[in-house]
Short mmCIF file of C-alpha atoms in Angstrom, two decimals:
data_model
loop_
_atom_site.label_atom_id
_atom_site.label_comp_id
_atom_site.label_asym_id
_atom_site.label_seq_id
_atom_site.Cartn_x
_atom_site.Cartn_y
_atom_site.Cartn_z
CA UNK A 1 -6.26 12.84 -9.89
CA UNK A 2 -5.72 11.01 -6.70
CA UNK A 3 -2.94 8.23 -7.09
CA UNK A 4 -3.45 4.61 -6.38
CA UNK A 5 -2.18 3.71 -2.66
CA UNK A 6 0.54 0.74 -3.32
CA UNK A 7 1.43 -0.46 0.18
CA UNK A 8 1.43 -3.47 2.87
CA UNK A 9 0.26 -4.45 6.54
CA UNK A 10 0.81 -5.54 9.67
CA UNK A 11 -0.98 -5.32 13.26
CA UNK A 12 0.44 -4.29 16.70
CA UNK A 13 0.16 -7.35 18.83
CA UNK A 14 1.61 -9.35 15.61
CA UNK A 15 4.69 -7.21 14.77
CA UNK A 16 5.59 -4.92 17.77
CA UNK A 17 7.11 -6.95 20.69
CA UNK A 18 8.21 -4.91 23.57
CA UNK A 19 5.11 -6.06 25.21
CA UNK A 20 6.01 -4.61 28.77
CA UNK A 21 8.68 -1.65 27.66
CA UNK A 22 7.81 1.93 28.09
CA UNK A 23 4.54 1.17 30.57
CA UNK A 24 2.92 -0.31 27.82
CA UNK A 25 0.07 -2.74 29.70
CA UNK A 26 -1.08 -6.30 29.33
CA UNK A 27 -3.80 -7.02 26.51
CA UNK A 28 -5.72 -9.77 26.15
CA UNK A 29 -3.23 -11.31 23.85
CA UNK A 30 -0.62 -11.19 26.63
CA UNK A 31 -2.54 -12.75 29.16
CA UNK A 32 -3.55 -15.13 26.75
CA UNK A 33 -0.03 -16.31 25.32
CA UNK A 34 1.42 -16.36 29.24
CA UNK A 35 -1.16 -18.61 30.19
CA UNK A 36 -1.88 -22.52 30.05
CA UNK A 37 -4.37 -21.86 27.70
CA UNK A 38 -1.92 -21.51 24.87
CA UNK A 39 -0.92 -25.01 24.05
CA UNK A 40 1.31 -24.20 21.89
CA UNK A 41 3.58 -21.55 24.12
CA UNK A 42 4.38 -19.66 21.46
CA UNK A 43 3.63 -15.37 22.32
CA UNK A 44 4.51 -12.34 20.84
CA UNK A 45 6.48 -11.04 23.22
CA UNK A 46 8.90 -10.26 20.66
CA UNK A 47 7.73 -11.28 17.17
CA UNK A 48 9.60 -9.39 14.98
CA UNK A 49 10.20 -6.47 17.48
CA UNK A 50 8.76 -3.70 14.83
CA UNK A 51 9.56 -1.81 18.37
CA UNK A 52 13.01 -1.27 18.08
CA UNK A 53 13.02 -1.97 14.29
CA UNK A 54 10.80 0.34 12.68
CA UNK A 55 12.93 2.93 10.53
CA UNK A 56 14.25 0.08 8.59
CA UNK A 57 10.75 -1.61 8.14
CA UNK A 58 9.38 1.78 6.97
CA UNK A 59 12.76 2.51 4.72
CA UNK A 60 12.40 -1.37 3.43
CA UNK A 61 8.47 -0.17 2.27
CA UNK A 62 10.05 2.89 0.70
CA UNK A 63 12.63 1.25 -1.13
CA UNK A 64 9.98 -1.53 -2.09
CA UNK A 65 7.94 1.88 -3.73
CA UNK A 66 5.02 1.18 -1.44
CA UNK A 67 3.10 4.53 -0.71
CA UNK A 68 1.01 3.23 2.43
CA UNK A 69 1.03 1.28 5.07
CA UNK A 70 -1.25 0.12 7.50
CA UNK A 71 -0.53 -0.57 10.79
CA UNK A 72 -2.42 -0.71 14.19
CA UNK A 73 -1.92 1.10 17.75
CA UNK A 74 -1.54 -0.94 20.69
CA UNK A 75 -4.67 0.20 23.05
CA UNK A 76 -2.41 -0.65 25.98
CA UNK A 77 0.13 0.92 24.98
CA UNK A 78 -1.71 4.22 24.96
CA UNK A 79 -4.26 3.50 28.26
CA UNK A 80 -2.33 0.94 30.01
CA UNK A 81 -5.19 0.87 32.98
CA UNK A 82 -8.50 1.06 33.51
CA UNK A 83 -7.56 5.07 35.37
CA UNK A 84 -7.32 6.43 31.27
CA UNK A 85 -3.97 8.40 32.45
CA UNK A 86 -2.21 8.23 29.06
CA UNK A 87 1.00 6.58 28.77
CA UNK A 88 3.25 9.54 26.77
CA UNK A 89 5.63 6.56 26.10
CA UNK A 90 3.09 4.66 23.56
CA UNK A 91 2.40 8.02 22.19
CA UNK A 92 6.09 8.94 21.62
CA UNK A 93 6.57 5.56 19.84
CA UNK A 94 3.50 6.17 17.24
CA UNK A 95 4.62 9.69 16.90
CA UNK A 96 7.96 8.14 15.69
CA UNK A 97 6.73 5.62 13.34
CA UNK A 98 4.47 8.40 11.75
CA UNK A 99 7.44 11.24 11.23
CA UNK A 100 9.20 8.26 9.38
CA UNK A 101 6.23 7.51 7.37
CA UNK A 102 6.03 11.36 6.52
CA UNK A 103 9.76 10.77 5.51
CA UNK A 104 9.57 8.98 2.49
CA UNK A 105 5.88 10.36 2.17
CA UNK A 106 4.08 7.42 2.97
CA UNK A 107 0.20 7.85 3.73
CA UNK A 108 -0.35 6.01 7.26
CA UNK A 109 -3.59 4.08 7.47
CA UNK A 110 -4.15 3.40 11.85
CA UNK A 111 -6.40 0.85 13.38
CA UNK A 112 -7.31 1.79 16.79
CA UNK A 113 -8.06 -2.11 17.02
CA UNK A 114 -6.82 -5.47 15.97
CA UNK A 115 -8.10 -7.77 18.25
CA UNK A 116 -5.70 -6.94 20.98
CA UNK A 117 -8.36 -5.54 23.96
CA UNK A 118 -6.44 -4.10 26.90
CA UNK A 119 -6.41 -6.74 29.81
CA UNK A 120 -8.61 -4.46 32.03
CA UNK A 121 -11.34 -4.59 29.20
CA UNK A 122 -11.26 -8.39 28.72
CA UNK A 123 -10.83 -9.07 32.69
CA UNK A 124 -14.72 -7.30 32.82
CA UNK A 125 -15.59 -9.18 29.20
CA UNK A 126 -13.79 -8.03 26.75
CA UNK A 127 -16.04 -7.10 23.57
CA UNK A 128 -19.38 -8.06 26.36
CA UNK A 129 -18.82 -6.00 28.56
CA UNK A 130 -22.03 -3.81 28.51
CA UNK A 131 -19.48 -0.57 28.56
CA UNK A 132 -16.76 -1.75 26.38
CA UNK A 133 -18.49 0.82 23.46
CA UNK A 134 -18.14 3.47 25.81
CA UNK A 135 -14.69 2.27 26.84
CA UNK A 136 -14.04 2.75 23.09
CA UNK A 137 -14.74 6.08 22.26
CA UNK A 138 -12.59 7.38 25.22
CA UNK A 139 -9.65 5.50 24.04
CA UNK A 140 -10.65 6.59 20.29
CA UNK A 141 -11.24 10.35 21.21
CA UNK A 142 -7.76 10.22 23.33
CA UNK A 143 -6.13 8.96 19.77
CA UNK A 144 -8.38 11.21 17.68
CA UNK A 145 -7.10 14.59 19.85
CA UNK A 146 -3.50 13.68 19.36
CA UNK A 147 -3.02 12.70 16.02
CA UNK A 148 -5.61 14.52 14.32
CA UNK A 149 -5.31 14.77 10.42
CA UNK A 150 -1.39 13.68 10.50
CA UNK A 151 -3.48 10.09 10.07
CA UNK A 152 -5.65 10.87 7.13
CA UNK A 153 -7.38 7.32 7.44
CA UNK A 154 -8.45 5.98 10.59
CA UNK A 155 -9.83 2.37 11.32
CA UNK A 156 -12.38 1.68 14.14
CA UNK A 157 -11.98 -2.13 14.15
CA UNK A 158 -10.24 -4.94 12.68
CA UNK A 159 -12.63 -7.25 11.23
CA UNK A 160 -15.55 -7.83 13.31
CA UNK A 161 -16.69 -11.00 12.35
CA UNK A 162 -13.81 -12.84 12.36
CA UNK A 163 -12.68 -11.53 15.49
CA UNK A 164 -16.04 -12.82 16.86
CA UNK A 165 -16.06 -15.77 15.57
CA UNK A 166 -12.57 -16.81 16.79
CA UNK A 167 -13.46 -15.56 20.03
CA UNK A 168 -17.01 -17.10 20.31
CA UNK A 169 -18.02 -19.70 17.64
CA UNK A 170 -14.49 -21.41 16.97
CA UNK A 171 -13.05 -20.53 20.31
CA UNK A 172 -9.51 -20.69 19.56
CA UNK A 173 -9.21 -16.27 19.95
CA UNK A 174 -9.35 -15.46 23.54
CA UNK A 175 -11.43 -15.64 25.72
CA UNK A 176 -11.75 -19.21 23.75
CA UNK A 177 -15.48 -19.64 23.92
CA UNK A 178 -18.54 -21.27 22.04
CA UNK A 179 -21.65 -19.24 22.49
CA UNK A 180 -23.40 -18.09 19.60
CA UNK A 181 -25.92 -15.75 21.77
CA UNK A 182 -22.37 -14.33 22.51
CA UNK A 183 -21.22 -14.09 18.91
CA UNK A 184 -24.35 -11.54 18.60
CA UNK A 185 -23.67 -9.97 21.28
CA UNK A 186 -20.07 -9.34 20.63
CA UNK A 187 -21.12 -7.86 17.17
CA UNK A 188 -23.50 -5.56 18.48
CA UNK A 189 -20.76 -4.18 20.84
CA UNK A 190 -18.63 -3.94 17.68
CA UNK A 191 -21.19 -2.24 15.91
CA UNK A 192 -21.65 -0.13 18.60
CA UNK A 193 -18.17 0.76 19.09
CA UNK A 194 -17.47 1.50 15.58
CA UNK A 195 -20.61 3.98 15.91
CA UNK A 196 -19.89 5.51 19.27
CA UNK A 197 -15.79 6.46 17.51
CA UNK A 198 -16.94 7.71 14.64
CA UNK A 199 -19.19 10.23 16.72
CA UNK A 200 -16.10 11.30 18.83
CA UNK A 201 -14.14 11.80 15.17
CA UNK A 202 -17.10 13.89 13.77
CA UNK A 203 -16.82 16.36 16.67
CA UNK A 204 -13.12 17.52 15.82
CA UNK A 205 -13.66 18.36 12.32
CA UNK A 206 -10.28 16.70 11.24
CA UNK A 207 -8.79 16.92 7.20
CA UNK A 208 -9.25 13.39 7.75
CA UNK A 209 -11.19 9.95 6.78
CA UNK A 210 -12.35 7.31 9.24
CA UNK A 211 -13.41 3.70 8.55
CA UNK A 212 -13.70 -0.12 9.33
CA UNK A 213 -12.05 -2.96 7.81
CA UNK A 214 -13.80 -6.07 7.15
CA UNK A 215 -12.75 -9.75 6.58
CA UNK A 216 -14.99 -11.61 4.78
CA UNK A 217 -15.39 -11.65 0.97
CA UNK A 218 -19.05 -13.01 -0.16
CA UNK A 219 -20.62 -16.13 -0.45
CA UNK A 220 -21.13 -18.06 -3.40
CA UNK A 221 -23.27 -21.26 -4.16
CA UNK A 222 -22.84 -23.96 -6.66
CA UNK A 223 -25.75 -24.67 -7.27
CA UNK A 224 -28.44 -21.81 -8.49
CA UNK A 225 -31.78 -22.56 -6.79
CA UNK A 226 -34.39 -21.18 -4.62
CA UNK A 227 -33.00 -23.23 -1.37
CA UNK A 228 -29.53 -22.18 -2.19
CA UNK A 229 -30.00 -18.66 -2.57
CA UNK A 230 -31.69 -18.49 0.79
CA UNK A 231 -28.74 -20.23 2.29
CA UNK A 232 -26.38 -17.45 0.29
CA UNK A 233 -28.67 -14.78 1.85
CA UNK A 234 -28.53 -16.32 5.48
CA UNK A 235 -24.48 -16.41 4.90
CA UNK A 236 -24.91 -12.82 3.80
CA UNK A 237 -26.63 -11.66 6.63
CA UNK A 238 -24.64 -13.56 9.02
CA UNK A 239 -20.84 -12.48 7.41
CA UNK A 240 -21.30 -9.53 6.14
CA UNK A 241 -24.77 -7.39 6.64
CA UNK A 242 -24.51 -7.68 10.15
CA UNK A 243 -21.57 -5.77 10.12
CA UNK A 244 -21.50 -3.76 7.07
CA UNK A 245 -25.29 -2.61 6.96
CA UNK A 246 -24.80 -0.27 10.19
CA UNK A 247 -21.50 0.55 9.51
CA UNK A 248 -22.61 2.06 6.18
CA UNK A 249 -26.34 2.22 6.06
CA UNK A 250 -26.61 2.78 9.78
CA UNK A 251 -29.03 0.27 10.00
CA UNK A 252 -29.91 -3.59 10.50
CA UNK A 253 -31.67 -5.04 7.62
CA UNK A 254 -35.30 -5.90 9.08
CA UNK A 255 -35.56 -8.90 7.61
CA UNK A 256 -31.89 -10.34 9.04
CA UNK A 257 -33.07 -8.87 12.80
CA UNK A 258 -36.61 -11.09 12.06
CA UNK A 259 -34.32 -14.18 10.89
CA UNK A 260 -32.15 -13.38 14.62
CA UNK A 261 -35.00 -13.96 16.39
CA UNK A 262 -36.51 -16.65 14.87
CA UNK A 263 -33.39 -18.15 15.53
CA UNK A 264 -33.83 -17.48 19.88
CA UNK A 265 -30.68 -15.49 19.89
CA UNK A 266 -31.61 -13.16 22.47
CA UNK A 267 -31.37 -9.74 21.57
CA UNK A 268 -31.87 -8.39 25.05
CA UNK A 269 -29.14 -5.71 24.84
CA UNK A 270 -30.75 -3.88 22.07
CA UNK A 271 -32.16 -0.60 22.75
CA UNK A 272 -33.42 2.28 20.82
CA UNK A 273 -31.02 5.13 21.67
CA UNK A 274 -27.82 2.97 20.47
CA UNK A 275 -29.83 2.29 17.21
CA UNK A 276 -29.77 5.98 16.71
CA UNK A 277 -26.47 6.58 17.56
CA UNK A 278 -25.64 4.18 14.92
CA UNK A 279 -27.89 5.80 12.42
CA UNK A 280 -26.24 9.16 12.59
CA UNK A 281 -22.34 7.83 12.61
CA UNK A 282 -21.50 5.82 9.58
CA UNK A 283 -18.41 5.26 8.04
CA UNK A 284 -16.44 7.23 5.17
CA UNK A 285 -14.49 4.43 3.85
CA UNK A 286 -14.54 0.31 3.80
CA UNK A 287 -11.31 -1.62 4.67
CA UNK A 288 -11.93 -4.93 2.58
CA UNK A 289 -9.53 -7.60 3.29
CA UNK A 290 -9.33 -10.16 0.35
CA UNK A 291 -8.52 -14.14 0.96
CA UNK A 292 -11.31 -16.52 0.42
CA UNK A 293 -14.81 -17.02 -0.56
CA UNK A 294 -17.47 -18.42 1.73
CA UNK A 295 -19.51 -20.89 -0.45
CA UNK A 296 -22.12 -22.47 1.42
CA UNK A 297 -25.24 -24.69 0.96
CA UNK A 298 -29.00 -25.46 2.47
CA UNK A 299 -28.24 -25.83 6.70
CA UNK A 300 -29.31 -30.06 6.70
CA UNK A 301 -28.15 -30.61 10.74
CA UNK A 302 -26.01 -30.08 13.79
CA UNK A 303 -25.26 -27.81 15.91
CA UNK A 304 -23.16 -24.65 15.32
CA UNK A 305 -19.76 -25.21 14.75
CA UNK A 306 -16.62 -23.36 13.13
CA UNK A 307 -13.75 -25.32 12.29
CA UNK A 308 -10.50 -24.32 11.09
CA UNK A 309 -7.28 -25.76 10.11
CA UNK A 310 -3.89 -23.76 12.73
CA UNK A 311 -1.54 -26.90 11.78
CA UNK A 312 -1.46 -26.54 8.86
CA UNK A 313 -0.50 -30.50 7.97
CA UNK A 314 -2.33 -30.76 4.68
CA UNK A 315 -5.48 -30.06 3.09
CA UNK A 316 -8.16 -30.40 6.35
CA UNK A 317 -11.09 -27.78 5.06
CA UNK A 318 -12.33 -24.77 7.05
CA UNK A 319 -16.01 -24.75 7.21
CA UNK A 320 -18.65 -23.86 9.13
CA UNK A 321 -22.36 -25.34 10.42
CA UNK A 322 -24.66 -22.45 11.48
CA UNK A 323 -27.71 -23.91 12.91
CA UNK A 324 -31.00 -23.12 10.37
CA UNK A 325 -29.00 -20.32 8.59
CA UNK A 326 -26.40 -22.56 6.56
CA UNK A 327 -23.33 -24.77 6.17
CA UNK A 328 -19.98 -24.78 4.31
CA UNK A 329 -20.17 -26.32 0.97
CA UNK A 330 -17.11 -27.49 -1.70
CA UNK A 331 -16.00 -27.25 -4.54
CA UNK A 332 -13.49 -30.34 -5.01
CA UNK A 333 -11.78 -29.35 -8.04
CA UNK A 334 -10.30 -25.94 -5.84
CA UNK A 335 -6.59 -25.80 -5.04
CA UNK A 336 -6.34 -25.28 -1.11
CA UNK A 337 -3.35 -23.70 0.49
CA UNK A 338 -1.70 -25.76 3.62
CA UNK A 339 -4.64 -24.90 5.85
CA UNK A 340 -7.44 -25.98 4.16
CA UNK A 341 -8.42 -22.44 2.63
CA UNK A 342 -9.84 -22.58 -1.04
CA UNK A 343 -7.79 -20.33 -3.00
CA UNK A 344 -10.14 -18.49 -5.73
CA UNK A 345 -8.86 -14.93 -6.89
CA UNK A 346 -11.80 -14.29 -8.65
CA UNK A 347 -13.65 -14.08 -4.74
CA UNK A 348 -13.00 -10.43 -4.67
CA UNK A 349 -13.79 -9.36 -7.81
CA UNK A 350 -17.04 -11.04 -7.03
CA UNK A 351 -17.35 -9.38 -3.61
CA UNK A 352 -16.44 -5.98 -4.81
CA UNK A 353 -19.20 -5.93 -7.35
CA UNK A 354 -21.86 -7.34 -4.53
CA UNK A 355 -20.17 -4.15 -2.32
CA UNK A 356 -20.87 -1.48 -5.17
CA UNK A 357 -24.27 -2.91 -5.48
CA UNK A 358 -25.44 -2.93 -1.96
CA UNK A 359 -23.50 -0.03 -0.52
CA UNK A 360 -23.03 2.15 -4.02
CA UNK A 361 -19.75 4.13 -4.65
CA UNK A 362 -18.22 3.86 -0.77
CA UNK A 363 -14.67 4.40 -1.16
CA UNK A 364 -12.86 0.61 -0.75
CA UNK A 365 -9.30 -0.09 -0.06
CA UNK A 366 -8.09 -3.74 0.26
CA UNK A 367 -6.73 -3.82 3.53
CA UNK A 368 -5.57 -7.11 3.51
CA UNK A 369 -4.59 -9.70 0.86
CA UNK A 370 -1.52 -12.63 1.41
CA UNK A 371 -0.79 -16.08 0.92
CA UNK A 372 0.42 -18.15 3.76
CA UNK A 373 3.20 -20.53 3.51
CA UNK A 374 5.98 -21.96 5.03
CA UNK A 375 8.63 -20.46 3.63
CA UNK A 376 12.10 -22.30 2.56
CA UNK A 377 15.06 -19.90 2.85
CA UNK A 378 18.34 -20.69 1.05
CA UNK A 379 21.60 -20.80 2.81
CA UNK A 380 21.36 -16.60 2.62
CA UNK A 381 17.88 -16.71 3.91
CA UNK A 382 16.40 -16.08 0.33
CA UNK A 383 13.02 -17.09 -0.11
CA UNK A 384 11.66 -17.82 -4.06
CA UNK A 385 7.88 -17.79 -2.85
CA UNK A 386 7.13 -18.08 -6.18
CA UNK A 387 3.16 -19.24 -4.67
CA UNK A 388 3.08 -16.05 -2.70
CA UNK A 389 3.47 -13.97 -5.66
CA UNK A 390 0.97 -15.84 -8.14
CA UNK A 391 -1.32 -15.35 -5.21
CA UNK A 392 -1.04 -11.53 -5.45
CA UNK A 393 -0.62 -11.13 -9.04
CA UNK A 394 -4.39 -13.42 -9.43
CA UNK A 395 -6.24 -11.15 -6.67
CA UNK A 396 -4.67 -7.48 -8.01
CA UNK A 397 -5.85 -8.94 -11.59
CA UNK A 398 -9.49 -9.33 -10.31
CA UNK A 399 -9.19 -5.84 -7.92
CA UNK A 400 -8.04 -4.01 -10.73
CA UNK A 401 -10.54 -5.74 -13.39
CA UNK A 402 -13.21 -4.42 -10.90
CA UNK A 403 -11.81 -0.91 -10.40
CA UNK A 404 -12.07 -0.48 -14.45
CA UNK A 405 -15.47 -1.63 -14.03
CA UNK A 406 -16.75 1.18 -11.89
CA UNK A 407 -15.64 0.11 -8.71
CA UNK A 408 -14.53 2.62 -6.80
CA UNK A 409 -11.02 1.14 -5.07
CA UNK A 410 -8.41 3.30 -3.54
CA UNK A 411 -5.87 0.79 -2.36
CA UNK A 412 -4.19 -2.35 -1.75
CA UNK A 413 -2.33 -3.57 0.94
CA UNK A 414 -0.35 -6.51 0.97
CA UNK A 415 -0.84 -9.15 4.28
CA UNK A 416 2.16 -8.91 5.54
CA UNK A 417 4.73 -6.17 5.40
CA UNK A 418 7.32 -8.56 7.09
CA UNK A 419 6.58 -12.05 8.73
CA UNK A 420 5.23 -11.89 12.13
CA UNK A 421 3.47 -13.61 14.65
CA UNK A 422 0.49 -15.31 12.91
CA UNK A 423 -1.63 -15.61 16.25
CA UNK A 424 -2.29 -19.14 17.10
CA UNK A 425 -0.28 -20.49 14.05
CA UNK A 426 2.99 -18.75 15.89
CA UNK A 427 5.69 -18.83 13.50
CA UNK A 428 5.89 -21.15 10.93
CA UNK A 429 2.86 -19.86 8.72
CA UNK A 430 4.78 -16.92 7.08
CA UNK A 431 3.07 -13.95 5.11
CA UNK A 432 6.18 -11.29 4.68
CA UNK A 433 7.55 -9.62 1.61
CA UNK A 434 9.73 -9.45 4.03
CA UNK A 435 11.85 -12.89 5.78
CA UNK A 436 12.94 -12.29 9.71
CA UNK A 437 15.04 -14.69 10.63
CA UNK A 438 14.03 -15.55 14.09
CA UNK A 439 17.29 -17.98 14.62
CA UNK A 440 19.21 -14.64 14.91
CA UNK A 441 19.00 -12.60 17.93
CA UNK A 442 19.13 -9.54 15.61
CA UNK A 443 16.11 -10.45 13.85
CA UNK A 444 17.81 -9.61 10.25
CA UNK A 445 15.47 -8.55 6.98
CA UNK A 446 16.18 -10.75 4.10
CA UNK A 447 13.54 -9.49 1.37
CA UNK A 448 11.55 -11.92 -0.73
CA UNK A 449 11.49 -12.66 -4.22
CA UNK A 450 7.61 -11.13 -3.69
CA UNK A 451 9.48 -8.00 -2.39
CA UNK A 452 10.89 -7.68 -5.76
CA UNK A 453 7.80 -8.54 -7.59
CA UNK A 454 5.97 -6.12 -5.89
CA UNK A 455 8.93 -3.36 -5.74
CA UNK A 456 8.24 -4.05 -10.10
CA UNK A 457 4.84 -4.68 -9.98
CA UNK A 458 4.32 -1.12 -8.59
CA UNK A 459 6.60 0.85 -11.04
CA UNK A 460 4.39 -0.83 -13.78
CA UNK A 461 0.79 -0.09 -12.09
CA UNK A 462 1.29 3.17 -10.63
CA UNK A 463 -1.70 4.71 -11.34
#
């Protein structure tokens, strides 16, 4: 019987550092945290320098019992310019952090992307650029040839949605804009590029499985009517189908494209031949990440807008106005963490049930799933993050309660394997099992008290 996958995550831009070693080029992130845009000043040049650090990361996930990790490759690093000459370097690096992972017979699970587009991609539009797909499946078929099966799960793309929403509706994710008619078209070029990979994977015949990971969990209402449940269905469509339906079904639900238009988002950059290219190359696997609920009500007025909460000084909600599709509704009597995200474990039980009905037994691994805090370390740099691991133990309750119901789960990963570089929140909102003191030039590992609840929890739930 195939064992439960135990493990934790972390992404390249957010962990790595060594942003200009080895000919590794510029992403969008770079040029982004180097330029007056980011307010704060805060980059990832460094982070947690995973770089220079990774045996003892991957021996700290061994010793923790994990079985898997997740990680992503650095585009740049492997195609540092637009002439696709490979840098060896970035190769040689990934190549190291796999034979360790073989080591202590960890299974690797590779993103090709999480949000970090090489600079040459974003310079020409980044996910709009009308060959970015294209652009894609070199980049994947480059990865795909020299790897092969020694990754035996492959991810196209880091959460879609959120990365296009970020980028276009909140406009705090570079290139920092509000544009809704780009929000579709950034999808599409997701959904495109997830398709156009997946063809260049089915070609080489690898021992091998290749997927997508997803953000959002799915929507809820508190109130049960007729109005409401449109509003749930127009969140649906908006969240998740838009996404998931071609990536699995290899199709647009009809009824979502009418709602589009209806809506004057031009579609103009739909054509029939990528619609069959999307058809034929689905997905083998869904990456689920697990946080939050969306619960939404009846769209009353205003334009579109996205808000979210990066200072995390109290309670302020996320929430989101779509224009004739939806808003954000509340449930008062919901804890929220520092940045005004409801915390409900029961969300991805919920979501995982929706996912077996729509989408039937697809393989799911949760890809993602961590609490945010700022962490107080004790005059050792112990952290009790006592909140962290309540957090975890709630979701894995409602994962596994699913999984017993038919579900058919594979894995969980926490969010993060060690703190690092929380994007626009820099520093201070901390994730790790895993403390880095960044006071110390040598970055020391301090684990958690959730390192030792997990390293437990694991022993107990290997299944």
């Amino acid at each position: 019987m195939e064992k439960f996958l135990w493990g934790s995550a972390t992404a390249a831009y957010q962990c790595e550092g060594a942003w200009n070693v080895d000919g590794k080029g510029n992403s969008i992130w770079d040029d982004f945290c180097h330029s007056e845009a980011n307010v704060k000043g805060i980059t990832g040049d460094v982070s947690c320098d995973f770089y220079h650090h990774y045996k003892e990361d991957i021996r700290m996930m061994a010793e923790c019992g994990q079985t898997t990790y997740r990680f992503s490759i650095s585009w740049s690093r492997i195609l540092p310019k637009e002439d696709h000459v490979v840098n060896e370097a970035g190769f040689k690096f990934y190549d190291d952090v796999l034979a360790e992972c073989k080591k202590y017979n960890i299974v690797p699970n590779v993103t090709l992307v999480h949000y970090d587009l090489p600079d040459y991609i974003g310079n020409k539009g980044g996910w709009l650029y009308d060959k970015v797909a294209d652009e894609f499946a070199y980049y994947a078929s480059v990865v795909f040839k020299h790897f092969g099966d020694r990754i035996p799960l492959y991810v196209t793309i880091n959460e879609p949605t959120h990365n296009a929403s970020c980028a276009y509706l909140t406009g705090n994710y570079p290139p920092n804009e509000k544009n809704v008619n780009h929000y579709a078209k950034c999808i599409y070029n997701m959904v495109m590029c997830n398709a156009k990979a997946i063809r260049e994977f089915r070609k080489l015949d690898l021992n091998a499985k290749i997927g997508l990971v997803h953000a959002s969990c799915s929507a809820d209402i508190l109130v049960d009517s007729e109005e409401y449940r449109v509003a749930q269905r127009n969140c649906e469509w908006f969240i998740n189908g838009c996404v998931l339906d071609p990536a699995i079904k290899g199709e647009f639900d009809k009824d979502f494209v009418l709602k589009v238009k209806e809506s004057n988002i031009d579609l103009s950059f739909v054509n029939e031949d990528d619609l069959a290219i999307i058809k034929e190359n689905t997905i083998d696997f869904l990456g689920q990440n697990a946080y939050c609920r969306n619960v939404v009500k009846p769209y009353t007025t205003g334009e579109t807008k996205v808000t979210v909460n990066n200072s995390g000084k109290g309670p302020a909600r996320e929430g989101k106005i779509i224009k004739g599709w939806f808003e954000s509704d509340f449930n008062d009597s919901m804890k929220l963490n520092k940045w005004g995200r409801e915390i409900y474990p029961k969300c991805i039980y919920n979501c995982l049930i929706r996912r077996k009905k729509a989408y039937g037994d697809i393989p799911i691994y949760i890809t993602e799933c961590g609490h945010g805090a700022y962490d107080v370390a004790d005059e050792n740099g112990y952290v009790e993050d006592d909140d962290r691991i309540a957090f975890l133990n709630d979701f894995i309750y409602w994962i596994l309660k699913a999984k017993e119901e038919g579900c058919n789960v594979k894995g969980f990963y926490v969010w993060s394997t060690m703190d690092l570089y929380s994007w626009i929140n820099g520093y201070e909102k901390r994730y790790g099992l895993v403390r880095v003191d960044y006071n110390d030039p040598e970055l020391p590992r301090i684990p958690k008290k959730s390192y030792y609840w997990y390293k437990e929890f694991i022993k107990e739930h290997s299944l």
